[in-house]
Amino acid sequence: MFASTYGFFVLTACTLSTAVWAQSCPSIPSLTSYNNAALPDPFTFAGGSKVATTADWACRSAEISTLLQQDELGTMPGTPQSVTAAFSGSTLTITVTDGGKSISFAPTITYPSSGSAPFPAIIGIGGISIPAPAGVAIINFNNDDMGLQNDGSSRGQGKFFQLYGSNASAGAMMAWAWGVRRIMDALEKTPTARIDTTRVGVSGCSRNGKGALVAGAFEPRIVLTIPQESGSGGTDSWRLSDSILKNGTSTQTASEIIGENVWFSTNFNQFAQSSVNKLPFDHHLLMGMVAPRALFAIDNVGYDWLGPFASYGALVSARTIWTALGAPTAMGYSQAANHVHCSFPSSQQTQLNAFINKYLLGQSTNTNITETAGNYQFAIPNSQWAPWTPPASLTPSNGTTSSTSTVGSTSTVGSTTV
Ligand code: MCU
C-alpha cells in the first residue's frame, strides 16, 4: 500500500533525490495498538514493508521524522514568510516573520585566530562544552531565549512561542531546532558574516546535547552533529533507560523527564506515562535521521543518571544505518571514563579532532571510532533488544546514495532549500 500524498510531503520538504521523486513512500498505518519491547527495526517501515534501497531509506527517514514530531517532539513549522538578517560586529541579528508576527534573536559569532574566511562553524546550543577547534568559528545560540527550559513551568515560553503560540505542540527542543534552521537561513543570506554554510556543525552538552541531536536530525544543512553527555532524551534509548531503572539503578527515564522540564511535546506524556514500548521509534532512529551526515556522540560512563548503557545500545543500533548507507565511519561514539559532567576530558581530544578535521575542515582522518569505557555487551542482532538483522548495504537508487543527506524532513519540517 503506497500513498502518493506521503511522497508529495517528502517532495515538498527540500531538495530531494530523484529516487524519491521516482517513487512514493509507504503510508503510515494507524499505530494505536503498536507495542514493541525491543528497539524498532530501522529497516522495516511502520507498515511492515522492508527498507531495501537508499530511496527507501529516504522514505523511512521521513516517516521517522513524522512519527517523532507527532509523538514526542512536536511539530516543526514550515518555512516562515520571511527571514532577514543583519550582521554587525560579531552579532547576527535574525528577524523572522510568520503568520503576521515577528521575532528577532541575535546569535554571536566568535571567529578563530587561524584559518581563512569563509570559516566553518559550530553552532553551540547554549554555547559549547568542547574546546573550540582551531580554524572553526563558534556561533553562540541562546536556546533558552528561543524556548525556555527552567523547569516544568516553562511550557510555551520563549520567542518561538511568541511566534507560533504558547499552545504550539513543539517542546523546547523543537523550538531550538527551528532556531538552528533560521540561523542557517540567515548565514546563507549574509556573506559578510564569513561563514561557510556547507561546513556547519552543531554541539551542546547535557540538556543542550539533547537539543544538539534534535537540531542535527531536523536540519539537513548541518554536516556534523556532536551531542555531548546528552543522556536520557538525547542519545539514550527510552526502552533501555526503563530497563536500567527496573534493574535497580537510578537513571533518568521518560516518565521522570516529562515532569522535570518542557523539552518534549505534551504529546509525549501519554507514552511516557503508560509505556515507551508504544512508541514506534526510539532514539537510535532519531540519530538515524542524521545519516549519512556525520554524527559523533561524546559520552561519560561515570553517571548512572545519564544512562550510558542506554546510550550505548542506541548508538550501536543507530550505526547499522550508516553502515547500510555505506558510510559507517561518518558515525562514531566515544564513552569516556568518569569525569565531571560536561567537562571535556583530554582523552577524547584526538577522536573529536578526527571528526572536526574531516567534516568541518575537509581533511582526511580516521573516524572509525566506536569506543566505550563501560563494560557493555550489546551486539546487533540482539535477541532481546534488537532482534533484527540490518542489511549489509542498501541498494543504491540511481546513483543517489549521498542524496539521502537532504531528507529527514517532512512537509511539516518546512521547505528550506538545501
Ligand atoms: C543530561 O541532561 C540533563 C538531565 O536530563 C537532567 O535530568 C538534569 O537535571 O540535568 C542534566 C543537565 O542538563 O545538566 C547540565
Short mmCIF file of C-alpha atoms and ligand atoms in Angstrom, two decimals:
data_model
loop_
_atom_site.label_atom_id
_atom_site.label_comp_id
_atom_site.label_asym_id
_atom_site.label_seq_id
_atom_site.Cartn_x
_atom_site.Cartn_y
_atom_site.Cartn_z
CA MET A 1 0.00 0.00 0.00
CA PHE A 2 1.64 3.19 -1.16
CA ALA A 3 0.31 6.67 -0.67
CA SER A 4 1.31 9.28 -3.17
CA THR A 5 0.37 12.03 -0.74
CA TYR A 6 3.11 10.98 1.63
CA GLY A 7 5.52 11.03 -1.27
CA PHE A 8 4.29 14.52 -2.02
CA PHE A 9 5.02 15.61 1.54
CA VAL A 10 8.53 14.36 1.13
CA LEU A 11 8.86 16.11 -2.19
CA THR A 12 7.91 19.45 -0.75
CA ALA A 13 10.35 19.18 2.11
CA CYS A 14 13.56 20.24 0.47
CA THR A 15 15.85 19.30 -2.34
CA LEU A 16 15.28 15.62 -2.81
CA SER A 17 16.82 12.77 -4.63
CA THR A 18 15.43 11.76 -7.96
CA ALA A 19 14.89 8.38 -6.34
CA VAL A 20 12.27 9.87 -4.04
CA TRP A 21 10.76 11.68 -6.99
CA ALA A 22 10.52 8.37 -8.77
CA GLN A 23 8.67 6.51 -6.07
CA SER A 24 6.10 7.22 -3.45
CA CYS A 25 6.65 6.30 0.13
CA PRO A 26 4.63 3.77 2.10
CA SER A 27 1.81 5.33 4.07
CA ILE A 28 1.97 5.24 7.85
CA PRO A 29 -0.74 2.97 9.24
CA SER A 30 -2.62 3.62 12.46
CA LEU A 31 -0.20 2.70 15.24
CA THR A 32 -2.56 2.98 18.19
CA SER A 33 -2.01 -0.65 19.16
CA TYR A 34 1.72 -0.60 18.49
CA ASN A 35 3.65 -2.29 21.30
CA ASN A 36 7.25 -3.39 20.97
CA ALA A 37 9.60 -4.00 23.87
CA ALA A 38 12.59 -4.04 21.50
CA LEU A 39 14.18 -1.17 19.64
CA PRO A 40 12.15 -0.79 16.44
CA ASP A 41 13.87 -2.11 13.32
CA PRO A 42 15.32 0.81 11.34
CA PHE A 43 14.91 -1.20 8.14
CA THR A 44 11.21 -2.00 8.38
CA PHE A 45 8.61 0.66 7.67
CA ALA A 46 5.87 1.18 10.25
CA GLY A 47 3.53 -0.56 7.79
CA GLY A 48 5.74 -3.65 7.63
CA SER A 49 7.49 -3.35 4.26
CA LYS A 50 11.27 -3.54 4.12
CA VAL A 51 13.82 -0.82 3.54
CA ALA A 52 15.99 -2.21 0.76
CA THR A 53 17.29 0.76 -1.22
CA THR A 54 18.70 4.19 -0.43
CA ALA A 55 15.47 5.67 -1.77
CA ASP A 56 13.56 3.51 0.71
CA TRP A 57 15.75 4.93 3.46
CA ALA A 58 14.84 8.47 2.39
CA CYS A 59 11.19 7.47 2.85
CA ARG A 60 11.88 5.73 6.16
CA SER A 61 13.77 8.76 7.45
CA ALA A 62 10.83 11.00 6.55
CA GLU A 63 8.50 8.52 8.28
CA ILE A 64 10.63 8.64 11.42
CA SER A 65 10.57 12.45 11.29
CA THR A 66 6.78 12.46 11.10
CA LEU A 67 6.42 10.00 13.98
CA LEU A 68 8.92 11.81 16.19
CA GLN A 69 7.13 15.11 15.61
CA GLN A 70 3.75 13.53 16.26
CA ASP A 71 4.51 11.52 19.38
CA GLU A 72 7.49 13.12 21.08
CA LEU A 73 8.94 16.42 19.91
CA GLY A 74 6.03 18.35 18.42
CA THR A 75 5.70 19.94 15.01
CA MET A 76 8.46 21.77 13.21
CA PRO A 77 6.74 24.68 11.44
CA GLY A 78 7.22 25.07 7.70
CA THR A 79 9.26 27.77 6.01
CA PRO A 80 8.45 31.14 7.56
CA GLN A 81 7.13 34.04 5.46
CA SER A 82 10.41 35.84 5.78
CA VAL A 83 13.81 35.59 7.40
CA THR A 84 16.06 38.64 7.30
CA ALA A 85 19.46 39.10 8.87
CA ALA A 86 21.82 41.94 9.70
CA PHE A 87 25.42 41.39 10.71
CA SER A 88 27.33 43.89 12.81
CA GLY A 89 30.45 43.44 14.93
CA SER A 90 30.11 39.81 15.95
CA THR A 91 26.33 39.72 16.17
CA LEU A 92 23.97 38.23 13.63
CA THR A 93 20.54 39.72 14.24
CA ILE A 94 17.87 37.50 12.72
CA THR A 95 14.28 38.60 12.24
CA VAL A 96 11.67 36.01 11.40
CA THR A 97 8.15 36.87 10.31
CA ASP A 98 5.39 34.30 10.09
CA GLY A 99 1.62 34.48 10.34
CA GLY A 100 1.85 38.26 10.63
CA LYS A 101 4.04 38.18 13.74
CA SER A 102 7.77 38.80 14.06
CA ILE A 103 10.56 37.91 16.45
CA SER A 104 14.26 38.76 16.50
CA PHE A 105 17.14 36.90 18.06
CA ALA A 106 20.85 37.53 17.89
CA PRO A 107 23.48 34.77 17.99
CA THR A 108 27.06 35.95 18.41
CA ILE A 109 29.98 34.63 16.40
CA THR A 110 33.49 34.07 17.74
CA TYR A 111 35.99 33.83 14.90
CA PRO A 112 39.07 31.62 15.02
CA SER A 113 42.50 33.19 15.09
CA SER A 114 43.68 30.82 12.37
CA GLY A 115 42.25 29.70 9.04
CA SER A 116 40.66 31.81 6.38
CA ALA A 117 37.19 33.07 5.60
CA PRO A 118 34.61 31.86 4.91
CA PHE A 119 35.05 29.78 8.07
CA PRO A 120 33.49 26.50 9.03
CA ALA A 121 31.46 26.84 12.22
CA ILE A 122 29.87 25.04 15.10
CA ILE A 123 26.54 26.28 16.39
CA GLY A 124 26.68 25.90 20.15
CA ILE A 125 23.32 25.19 21.73
CA GLY A 126 23.69 27.36 24.80
CA GLY A 127 27.39 27.58 23.85
CA ILE A 128 29.78 24.67 23.53
CA SER A 129 31.38 22.46 26.17
CA ILE A 130 34.05 21.06 23.85
CA PRO A 131 37.27 23.01 23.28
CA ALA A 132 36.83 25.48 20.42
CA PRO A 133 38.67 23.88 17.48
CA ALA A 134 41.34 25.81 15.60
CA GLY A 135 40.10 27.29 12.35
CA VAL A 136 36.41 26.94 13.29
CA ALA A 137 34.04 29.76 14.25
CA ILE A 138 31.67 29.27 17.18
CA ILE A 139 28.13 30.56 16.86
CA ASN A 140 26.63 31.01 20.28
CA PHE A 141 22.90 30.32 20.21
CA ASN A 142 20.93 31.35 23.29
CA ASN A 143 18.46 28.50 23.13
CA ASP A 144 16.75 29.39 26.42
CA ASP A 145 15.66 32.66 24.83
CA MET A 146 14.04 30.68 21.99
CA GLY A 147 12.37 28.06 24.19
CA LEU A 148 12.62 28.44 27.95
CA GLN A 149 13.79 25.35 29.88
CA ASN A 150 13.89 26.37 33.52
CA ASP A 151 11.59 23.62 34.71
CA GLY A 152 8.14 22.16 34.15
CA SER A 153 6.57 25.61 34.32
CA SER A 154 8.47 26.87 31.24
CA ARG A 155 5.98 25.41 28.77
CA GLY A 156 5.25 27.64 25.79
CA GLN A 157 7.65 30.42 26.78
CA GLY A 158 10.32 31.97 24.59
CA LYS A 159 10.49 33.62 21.19
CA PHE A 160 9.44 30.56 19.21
CA PHE A 161 6.20 30.50 21.18
CA GLN A 162 5.67 34.25 20.73
CA LEU A 163 5.62 33.49 17.00
CA TYR A 164 3.73 30.19 16.95
CA GLY A 165 1.62 30.50 20.09
CA SER A 166 2.09 29.21 23.61
CA ASN A 167 -0.06 26.22 22.66
CA ALA A 168 2.22 25.13 19.82
CA SER A 169 2.79 21.38 20.01
CA ALA A 170 6.58 21.82 19.89
CA GLY A 171 8.56 21.22 23.02
CA ALA A 172 11.58 23.38 23.79
CA MET A 173 13.96 21.19 21.79
CA MET A 174 11.93 21.52 18.61
CA ALA A 175 11.83 25.28 19.19
CA TRP A 176 15.64 25.31 19.40
CA ALA A 177 15.97 23.15 16.26
CA TRP A 178 13.74 25.66 14.46
CA GLY A 179 16.11 28.40 15.68
CA VAL A 180 19.09 26.50 14.27
CA ARG A 181 17.31 26.29 10.91
CA ARG A 182 16.78 30.05 10.95
CA ILE A 183 20.46 30.61 11.81
CA MET A 184 21.33 28.60 8.71
CA ASP A 185 18.87 30.65 6.63
CA ALA A 186 20.42 33.84 7.97
CA LEU A 187 24.02 32.73 7.38
CA GLU A 188 23.18 31.82 3.78
CA LYS A 189 21.84 35.32 3.23
CA THR A 190 24.69 37.11 4.94
CA PRO A 191 28.08 36.58 3.30
CA THR A 192 29.52 39.39 5.44
CA ALA A 193 29.24 37.01 8.40
CA ARG A 194 32.01 34.99 6.66
CA ILE A 195 30.67 31.53 7.48
CA ASP A 196 30.87 28.65 5.01
CA THR A 197 27.32 27.30 5.24
CA THR A 198 28.37 23.97 3.72
CA ARG A 199 30.58 23.29 6.74
CA VAL A 200 28.46 23.93 9.82
CA GLY A 201 28.19 21.58 12.80
CA VAL A 202 26.14 21.68 15.98
CA SER A 203 27.05 20.80 19.55
CA GLY A 204 25.86 21.19 23.10
CA CYS A 205 26.17 19.37 26.41
CA SER A 206 23.66 17.62 28.65
CA ARG A 207 20.19 19.11 28.12
CA ASN A 208 21.71 21.18 25.32
CA GLY A 209 23.30 18.00 23.96
CA LYS A 210 19.80 16.56 23.60
CA GLY A 211 18.99 19.75 21.72
CA ALA A 212 22.07 19.44 19.51
CA LEU A 213 20.95 15.96 18.46
CA VAL A 214 17.42 17.13 17.63
CA ALA A 215 18.81 20.10 15.67
CA GLY A 216 21.18 17.85 13.71
CA ALA A 217 18.32 15.47 12.96
CA PHE A 218 15.91 18.16 11.77
CA GLU A 219 18.29 20.48 9.91
CA PRO A 220 19.80 18.73 6.88
CA ARG A 221 22.29 21.56 6.25
CA ILE A 222 24.17 20.59 9.43
CA VAL A 223 27.09 18.40 8.37
CA LEU A 224 28.38 17.32 11.81
CA THR A 225 26.30 16.71 14.93
CA ILE A 226 28.11 16.40 18.27
CA PRO A 227 25.83 15.64 21.21
CA GLN A 228 27.85 15.60 24.44
CA GLU A 229 26.69 13.73 27.56
CA SER A 230 23.13 14.13 26.32
CA GLY A 231 21.72 11.26 28.38
CA SER A 232 18.04 10.44 28.50
CA GLY A 233 16.13 12.26 25.78
CA GLY A 234 19.38 12.54 23.83
CA THR A 235 21.37 9.55 22.60
CA ASP A 236 19.74 7.21 25.17
CA SER A 237 17.10 4.70 24.21
CA TRP A 238 13.89 5.19 26.19
CA ARG A 239 13.42 1.43 26.41
CA LEU A 240 16.92 0.73 27.69
CA SER A 241 16.64 3.52 30.28
CA ASP A 242 13.46 1.95 31.62
CA SER A 243 15.18 -1.40 31.86
CA ILE A 244 18.17 0.06 33.72
CA LEU A 245 15.83 1.61 36.28
CA LYS A 246 13.84 -1.60 36.57
CA ASN A 247 17.08 -3.41 37.40
CA GLY A 248 17.63 -1.08 40.31
CA THR A 249 19.96 1.62 39.01
CA SER A 250 18.75 5.18 39.41
CA THR A 251 18.69 6.61 35.92
CA GLN A 252 16.57 9.13 34.11
CA THR A 253 13.58 7.75 32.22
CA ALA A 254 10.77 9.14 30.08
CA SER A 255 8.33 9.11 32.97
CA GLU A 256 10.70 11.26 35.05
CA ILE A 257 11.82 13.60 32.29
CA ILE A 258 8.36 14.82 31.30
CA GLY A 259 7.87 16.20 34.80
CA GLU A 260 11.30 17.74 35.07
CA ASN A 261 11.22 20.02 32.07
CA VAL A 262 9.48 21.01 28.84
CA TRP A 263 11.96 19.58 26.36
CA PHE A 264 9.27 17.45 24.73
CA SER A 265 5.81 17.99 23.33
CA THR A 266 2.92 17.30 25.70
CA ASN A 267 2.01 14.63 23.09
CA PHE A 268 4.82 12.58 24.59
CA ASN A 269 3.20 12.40 28.04
CA GLN A 270 0.82 9.58 27.13
CA PHE A 271 3.73 7.35 26.07
CA ALA A 272 6.00 8.35 28.94
CA GLN A 273 3.22 7.72 31.46
CA SER A 274 1.92 4.42 30.10
CA SER A 275 4.72 2.63 28.26
CA VAL A 276 7.55 3.71 25.98
CA ASN A 277 7.06 0.35 24.23
CA LYS A 278 4.14 2.02 22.46
CA LEU A 279 6.48 4.39 20.68
CA PRO A 280 7.04 3.26 17.08
CA PHE A 281 10.60 4.60 17.34
CA ASP A 282 13.36 5.08 19.87
CA HIS A 283 16.35 7.37 19.86
CA HIS A 284 18.51 5.17 17.65
CA LEU A 285 16.09 6.32 14.95
CA LEU A 286 16.32 9.97 15.97
CA MET A 287 20.07 9.55 15.43
CA GLY A 288 19.36 7.75 12.16
CA MET A 289 17.74 10.90 10.79
CA VAL A 290 21.22 12.39 10.74
CA ALA A 291 22.57 9.63 8.46
CA PRO A 292 24.58 9.66 6.29
CA ARG A 293 25.69 13.07 7.55
CA ALA A 294 28.29 12.90 10.32
CA LEU A 295 27.46 12.25 13.98
CA PHE A 296 29.95 11.94 16.81
CA ALA A 297 28.46 11.20 20.23
CA ILE A 298 30.56 12.07 23.27
CA ASP A 299 29.54 10.27 26.47
CA ASN A 300 30.60 9.83 30.06
CA VAL A 301 30.10 6.45 31.73
CA GLY A 302 30.51 7.95 35.19
CA TYR A 303 26.93 8.96 35.89
CA ASP A 304 24.10 6.45 36.23
CA TRP A 305 21.65 9.31 35.70
CA LEU A 306 22.98 9.74 32.15
CA GLY A 307 22.23 6.07 31.39
CA PRO A 308 25.42 5.34 29.45
CA PHE A 309 24.30 1.81 28.63
CA ALA A 310 21.02 3.16 27.25
CA SER A 311 23.12 5.41 25.04
CA TYR A 312 25.49 2.61 24.04
CA GLY A 313 22.69 0.30 22.90
CA ALA A 314 21.12 3.10 20.88
CA LEU A 315 24.47 4.08 19.36
CA VAL A 316 25.32 0.52 18.32
CA SER A 317 21.84 0.17 16.81
CA ALA A 318 21.97 3.54 15.04
CA ARG A 319 25.33 2.83 13.48
CA THR A 320 23.81 -0.02 11.46
CA ILE A 321 22.03 2.70 9.47
CA TRP A 322 25.27 4.44 8.50
CA THR A 323 26.76 1.06 7.68
CA ALA A 324 23.85 0.14 5.42
CA LEU A 325 24.18 3.52 3.69
CA GLY A 326 27.84 2.79 3.02
CA ALA A 327 29.10 5.46 5.43
CA PRO A 328 29.91 3.65 8.72
CA THR A 329 32.76 5.95 9.67
CA ALA A 330 30.57 9.06 9.43
CA MET A 331 29.06 7.87 12.70
CA GLY A 332 31.19 7.42 15.79
CA TYR A 333 30.95 7.42 19.55
CA SER A 334 33.27 7.69 22.47
CA GLN A 335 32.17 6.91 26.01
CA ALA A 336 34.93 8.12 28.31
CA ALA A 337 35.55 7.07 31.90
CA ASN A 338 34.07 9.04 34.76
CA HIS A 339 34.79 12.77 34.75
CA VAL A 340 32.96 15.90 35.77
CA HIS A 341 29.77 16.29 33.76
CA CYS A 342 30.30 18.44 30.65
CA SER A 343 33.98 18.99 31.31
CA PHE A 344 35.55 17.57 28.16
CA PRO A 345 38.34 15.08 29.00
CA SER A 346 41.61 15.36 27.09
CA SER A 347 41.40 11.61 26.40
CA GLN A 348 38.69 12.33 23.82
CA GLN A 349 40.52 15.16 22.07
CA THR A 350 42.13 13.11 19.29
CA GLN A 351 38.80 11.49 18.49
CA LEU A 352 36.98 14.79 18.41
CA ASN A 353 39.70 16.29 16.21
CA ALA A 354 39.29 13.42 13.75
CA PHE A 355 35.61 14.27 13.24
CA ILE A 356 36.10 18.04 13.14
CA ASN A 357 39.09 17.86 10.85
CA LYS A 358 37.30 15.60 8.40
CA TYR A 359 33.82 17.06 8.33
CA LEU A 360 34.44 20.75 9.03
CA LEU A 361 37.99 21.24 7.75
CA GLY A 362 37.96 18.82 4.83
CA GLN A 363 40.96 16.76 5.92
CA SER A 364 41.44 13.05 5.58
CA THR A 365 41.28 11.46 9.03
CA ASN A 366 40.35 8.14 10.58
CA THR A 367 36.88 8.49 12.10
CA ASN A 368 36.36 4.78 12.68
CA ILE A 369 35.73 5.44 16.38
CA THR A 370 33.43 3.22 18.43
CA GLU A 371 34.74 3.18 21.97
CA THR A 372 33.34 2.74 25.42
CA ALA A 373 34.87 2.72 28.86
CA GLY A 374 31.80 0.84 30.02
CA ASN A 375 31.67 -2.91 30.26
CA TYR A 376 28.69 -3.29 27.96
CA GLN A 377 27.52 -6.16 25.82
CA PHE A 378 25.27 -5.09 23.01
CA ALA A 379 25.54 -6.76 19.64
CA ILE A 380 23.35 -6.47 16.55
CA PRO A 381 21.28 -8.52 16.02
CA ASN A 382 20.46 -8.87 19.68
CA SER A 383 17.84 -11.38 20.78
CA GLN A 384 16.42 -9.14 23.49
CA TRP A 385 16.79 -5.55 22.32
CA ALA A 386 17.42 -5.55 18.61
CA PRO A 387 16.10 -8.79 17.12
CA TRP A 388 16.52 -7.55 13.57
CA THR A 389 19.27 -8.13 11.06
CA PRO A 390 20.39 -5.00 9.28
CA PRO A 391 21.13 -5.27 5.57
CA ALA A 392 24.87 -5.20 4.92
CA SER A 393 24.14 -2.43 2.45
CA LEU A 394 21.15 -0.76 0.87
CA THR A 395 20.88 -0.87 -2.90
CA PRO A 396 21.86 2.50 -4.35
CA SER A 397 18.92 4.10 -6.16
CA ASN A 398 20.01 5.67 -9.45
CA GLY A 399 23.32 6.78 -8.07
CA THR A 400 21.60 8.92 -5.47
CA THR A 401 23.15 7.29 -2.43
CA SER A 402 24.50 10.51 -0.98
CA SER A 403 21.34 12.50 -1.58
CA THR A 404 19.70 10.98 1.48
CA SER A 405 21.50 13.72 3.38
CA THR A 406 18.80 16.07 2.24
CA VAL A 407 15.98 14.15 3.84
CA GLY A 408 14.99 13.62 7.37
CA SER A 409 12.26 16.13 6.84
CA THR A 410 8.60 16.02 6.04
CA SER A 411 6.29 18.74 4.87
CA THR A 412 5.98 19.94 8.43
CA VAL A 413 9.70 20.40 8.69
CA GLY A 414 9.50 23.20 6.17
CA SER A 415 10.97 23.74 2.79
CA THR A 416 14.33 25.30 3.24
CA THR A 417 16.23 24.88 0.02
CA VAL A 418 19.27 22.85 0.78
C1 MCU B 1 21.74 15.16 30.97
O1 MCU B 1 20.91 16.31 30.87
C2 MCU B 1 20.20 16.82 31.96
C3 MCU B 1 19.34 15.78 32.61
O2 MCU B 1 18.43 15.27 31.65
C4 MCU B 1 18.57 16.39 33.77
O3 MCU B 1 17.82 15.41 34.46
C5 MCU B 1 19.47 17.05 34.74
O4 MCU B 1 18.70 17.76 35.63
O5 MCU B 1 20.28 17.99 34.06
C6 MCU B 1 21.09 17.49 33.03
C7 MCU B 1 21.80 18.70 32.53
O6 MCU B 1 21.32 19.37 31.63
O7 MCU B 1 22.88 19.07 33.22
C8 MCU B 1 23.51 20.28 32.88
#
